[in-house]
mmCIF file of C-alpha atoms in Angstrom:
data_model
loop_
_atom_site.group_PDB
_atom_site.id
_atom_site.type_symbol
_atom_site.label_atom_id
_atom_site.label_comp_id
_atom_site.label_asym_id
_atom_site.label_seq_id
_atom_site.Cartn_x
_atom_site.Cartn_y
_atom_site.Cartn_z
ATOM 1 C CA MET A 1 60.335 49.986 -33.427
ATOM 2 C CA PHE A 2 59.212 49.772 -29.764
ATOM 3 C CA ASP A 3 61.994 50.756 -27.371
ATOM 4 C CA ARG A 4 61.466 49.049 -23.994
ATOM 5 C CA ASP A 5 64.160 51.202 -22.403
ATOM 6 C CA VAL A 6 62.367 54.442 -23.219
ATOM 7 C CA PHE A 7 59.016 53.043 -22.044
ATOM 8 C CA ARG A 8 60.409 51.679 -18.777
ATOM 9 C CA THR A 9 62.401 54.826 -18.001
ATOM 10 C CA ARG A 10 59.528 57.188 -18.721
ATOM 11 C CA LEU A 11 57.026 55.097 -16.778
ATOM 12 C CA ARG A 12 59.306 55.065 -13.715
ATOM 13 C CA GLU A 13 59.984 58.806 -13.992
ATOM 14 C CA LEU A 14 56.289 59.639 -14.264
ATOM 15 C CA ARG A 15 55.421 57.435 -11.276
ATOM 16 C CA LYS A 16 58.198 59.008 -9.194
ATOM 17 C CA GLN A 17 57.243 62.567 -10.240
ATOM 18 C CA ALA A 18 53.688 61.819 -9.087
ATOM 19 C CA GLY A 19 55.017 60.599 -5.731
ATOM 20 C CA GLU A 20 53.427 57.175 -6.199
ATOM 21 C CA SER A 21 54.630 53.757 -5.206
ATOM 22 C CA GLN A 22 54.553 50.811 -7.579
ATOM 23 C CA ALA A 23 51.693 49.440 -5.490
ATOM 24 C CA GLN A 24 49.675 52.632 -5.991
ATOM 25 C CA LEU A 25 50.144 52.554 -9.770
ATOM 26 C CA ALA A 26 49.366 48.836 -9.820
ATOM 27 C CA LYS A 27 46.014 49.516 -8.116
ATOM 28 C CA VAL A 28 45.130 52.281 -10.630
ATOM 29 C CA ILE A 29 45.788 50.090 -13.673
ATOM 30 C CA GLY A 30 44.551 46.842 -12.194
ATOM 31 C CA VAL A 31 47.735 44.750 -12.054
ATOM 32 C CA SER A 32 50.009 43.409 -9.336
ATOM 33 C CA THR A 33 52.901 45.391 -7.898
ATOM 34 C CA ASN A 34 55.199 42.786 -9.426
ATOM 35 C CA GLN A 35 53.847 43.564 -12.890
ATOM 36 C CA VAL A 36 54.607 47.279 -12.473
ATOM 37 C CA SER A 37 58.091 46.324 -11.351
ATOM 38 C CA GLU A 38 58.540 44.146 -14.424
ATOM 39 C CA MET A 39 57.412 46.996 -16.685
ATOM 40 C CA GLU A 40 59.866 49.364 -15.037
ATOM 41 C CA LYS A 41 62.681 46.823 -15.417
ATOM 42 C CA GLY A 42 61.822 46.312 -19.081
ATOM 43 C CA THR A 43 61.208 42.587 -18.722
ATOM 44 C CA LYS A 44 57.436 42.836 -19.476
ATOM 45 C CA THR A 45 55.135 45.282 -21.180
ATOM 46 C CA THR A 46 51.357 45.624 -20.772
ATOM 47 C CA THR A 47 48.101 45.453 -22.580
ATOM 48 C CA LEU A 48 46.787 48.254 -24.782
ATOM 49 C CA GLU A 49 43.984 48.936 -22.297
ATOM 50 C CA ARG A 50 46.433 49.294 -19.399
ATOM 51 C CA PHE A 51 48.742 51.374 -21.533
ATOM 52 C CA TYR A 52 45.852 53.710 -22.169
ATOM 53 C CA SER A 53 45.124 53.833 -18.429
ATOM 54 C CA ILE A 54 48.711 54.822 -17.691
ATOM 55 C CA CYS A 55 48.594 57.641 -20.255
ATOM 56 C CA ALA A 56 45.319 58.887 -18.884
ATOM 57 C CA HIS A 57 46.438 58.583 -15.256
ATOM 58 C CA TYR A 58 49.597 60.626 -15.865
ATOM 59 C CA ASN A 59 47.985 62.829 -18.505
ATOM 60 C CA VAL A 60 50.701 62.133 -21.086
ATOM 61 C CA SER A 61 50.501 61.210 -24.752
ATOM 62 C CA ALA A 62 51.060 57.633 -25.873
ATOM 63 C CA ASP A 63 53.743 59.008 -28.208
ATOM 64 C CA TYR A 64 55.654 60.307 -25.195
ATOM 65 C CA LEU A 65 55.610 56.993 -23.338
ATOM 66 C CA LEU A 66 56.636 55.182 -26.536
ATOM 67 C CA GLY A 67 59.514 57.573 -27.156
ATOM 68 C CA LEU A 68 58.068 59.041 -30.353
ATOM 69 C CA ARG A 69 57.900 62.519 -28.825
ATOM 70 C CA GLU A 70 59.982 64.339 -26.259
ATOM 71 C CA GLU A 71 56.996 66.368 -24.944
ATOM 72 C CA GLU A 72 54.770 64.698 -22.328
ATOM 73 C CA ASN A 73 51.610 66.106 -23.839
ATOM 74 C CA ASP A 74 50.541 66.370 -27.492
ATOM 75 C CA THR A 75 48.969 69.811 -27.757
ATOM 76 C CA LYS A 76 46.998 68.779 -30.854
ATOM 77 C CA ARG A 77 45.484 65.564 -29.434
ATOM 78 C CA GLY A 78 45.484 65.070 -25.715
ATOM 79 C CA ILE A 79 44.032 62.202 -23.749
ATOM 80 C CA SER A 80 40.831 63.205 -21.998
#
C-alpha cells in the first residue's frame, strides 16, 4: 500500500540534499510551490508524469520514493 509518510519524507530529504527550494523543484516538475509544499506535508500526491520527473531529476528509483527499497538507486534498472 502507498505510504504517504515515506513519500513526503523522502521527497523533502532529496530536495534539501540537492540544496533546492520548493520553488525550484516546482519549476522543474511544472507545478506551483504550494503543490510541492502539499506533497511534502503529505496532504496531496502528484501525477504519474510528475512522479517520473521527480525520480529523473533526483536520479532515484521510483521504488525508493515509494518506500519499496531503501537504496536510492536500483542498480538493475535505473532511470535514464
